Coordinates of C-alpha atoms in Angstrom, one line a residue:
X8 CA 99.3 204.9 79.3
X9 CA 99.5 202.5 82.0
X10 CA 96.0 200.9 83.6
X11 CA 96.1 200.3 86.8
X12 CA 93.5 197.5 88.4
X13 CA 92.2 199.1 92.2
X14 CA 91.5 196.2 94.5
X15 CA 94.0 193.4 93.4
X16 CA 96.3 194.0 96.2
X17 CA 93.2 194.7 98.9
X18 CA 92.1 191.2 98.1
X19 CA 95.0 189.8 98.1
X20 CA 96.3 191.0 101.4
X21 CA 92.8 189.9 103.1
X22 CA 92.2 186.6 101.7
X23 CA 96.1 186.1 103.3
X24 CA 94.6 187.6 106.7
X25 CA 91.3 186.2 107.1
X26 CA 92.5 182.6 105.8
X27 CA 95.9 183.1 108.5
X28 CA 92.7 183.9 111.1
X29 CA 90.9 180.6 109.8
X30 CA 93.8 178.8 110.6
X31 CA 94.6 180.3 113.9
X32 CA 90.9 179.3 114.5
X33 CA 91.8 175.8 114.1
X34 CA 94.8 175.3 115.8
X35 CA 93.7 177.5 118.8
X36 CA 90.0 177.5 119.3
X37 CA 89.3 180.5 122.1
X38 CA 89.8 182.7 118.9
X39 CA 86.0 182.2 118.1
X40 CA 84.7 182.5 114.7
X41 CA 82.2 185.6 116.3
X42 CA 85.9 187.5 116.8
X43 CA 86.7 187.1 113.6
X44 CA 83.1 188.0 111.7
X45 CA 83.4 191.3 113.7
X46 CA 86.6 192.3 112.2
X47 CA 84.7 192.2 108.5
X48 CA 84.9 196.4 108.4
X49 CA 88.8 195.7 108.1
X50 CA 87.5 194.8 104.6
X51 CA 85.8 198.0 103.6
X52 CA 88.2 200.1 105.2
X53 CA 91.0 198.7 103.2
X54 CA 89.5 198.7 100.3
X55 CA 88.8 202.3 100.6
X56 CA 92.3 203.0 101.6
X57 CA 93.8 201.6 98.2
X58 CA 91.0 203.4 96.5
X59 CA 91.9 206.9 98.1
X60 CA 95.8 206.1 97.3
X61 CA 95.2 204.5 93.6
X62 CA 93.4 208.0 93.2
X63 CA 95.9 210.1 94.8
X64 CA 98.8 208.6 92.8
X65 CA 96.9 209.0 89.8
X66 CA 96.9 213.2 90.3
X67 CA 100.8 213.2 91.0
X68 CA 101.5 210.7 87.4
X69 CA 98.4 211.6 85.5
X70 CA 99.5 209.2 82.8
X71 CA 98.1 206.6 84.4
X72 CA 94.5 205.0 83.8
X73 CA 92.6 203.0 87.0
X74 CA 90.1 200.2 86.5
X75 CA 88.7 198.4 89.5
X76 CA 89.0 195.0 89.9
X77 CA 85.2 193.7 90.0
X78 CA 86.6 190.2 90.3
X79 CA 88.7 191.3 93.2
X80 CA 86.1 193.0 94.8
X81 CA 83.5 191.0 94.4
X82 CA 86.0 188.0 96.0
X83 CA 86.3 190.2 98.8
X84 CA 82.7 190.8 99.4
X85 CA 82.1 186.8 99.2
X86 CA 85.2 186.4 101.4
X87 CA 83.2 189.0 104.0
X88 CA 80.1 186.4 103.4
X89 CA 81.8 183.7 104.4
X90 CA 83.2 185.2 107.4
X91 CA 80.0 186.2 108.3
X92 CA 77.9 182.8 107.7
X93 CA 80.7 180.9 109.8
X94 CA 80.6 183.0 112.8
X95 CA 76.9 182.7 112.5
X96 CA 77.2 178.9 112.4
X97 CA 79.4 178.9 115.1
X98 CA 76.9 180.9 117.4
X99 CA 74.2 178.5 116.1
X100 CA 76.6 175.6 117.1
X101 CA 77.4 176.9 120.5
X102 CA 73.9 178.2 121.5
X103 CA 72.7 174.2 120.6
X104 CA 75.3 172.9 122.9
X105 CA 74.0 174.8 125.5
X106 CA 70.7 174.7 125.6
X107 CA 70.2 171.5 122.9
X108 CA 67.2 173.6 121.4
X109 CA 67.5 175.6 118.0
X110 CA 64.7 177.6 116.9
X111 CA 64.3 178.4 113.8

């Protein structure tokens, strides 16, 4: 029997798009870190995507045996975190500029 690990790939493929995003963010700033914090569902949706597919691929085999990837998944959910805390910071950042107050 082969074991299959579900979310390996999924977090794989996002910490490649969200770090490209990072680094877009750098290099050309009117990509705001508040765009890219809104595109955290993109997480979920492909995670449940390789889910549903891992699932229907096991009915065709059937000799195969899926285990999910806490690791993988729970680096993906920190990933989403992060994504969300810097766009945070960034309002934060931007809202100080402008008005030189924060309140907290």
């Amino acid at each position: 029997m082969r074991v299959r690990r579900v979310g390996s790939v999924t977090c794989g493929i996002l910490m490649i798009f969200f770090g490209i995003l990072f680094m877009v963010h750098m290099f050309y700033p009117p990509l705001s870190l508040g765009v890219i914090m809104k595109l955290w569902p993109l997480i979920l949706i492909s995670l449940g995507g390789e889910m549903v597919a891992s699932n229907i691929r096991q009915g065709e085999g059937g000799d195969e045996i899926l285990k999910y990837d806490k690791g993988a998944i729970l680096l993906v959910l920190l990933l989403a975190c992060f994504a969300v805390g810097m766009g945070v910071l960034e309002y934060c950042m931007e809202y100080y500029a402008q008005y030189g107050v924060v309140y907290f």
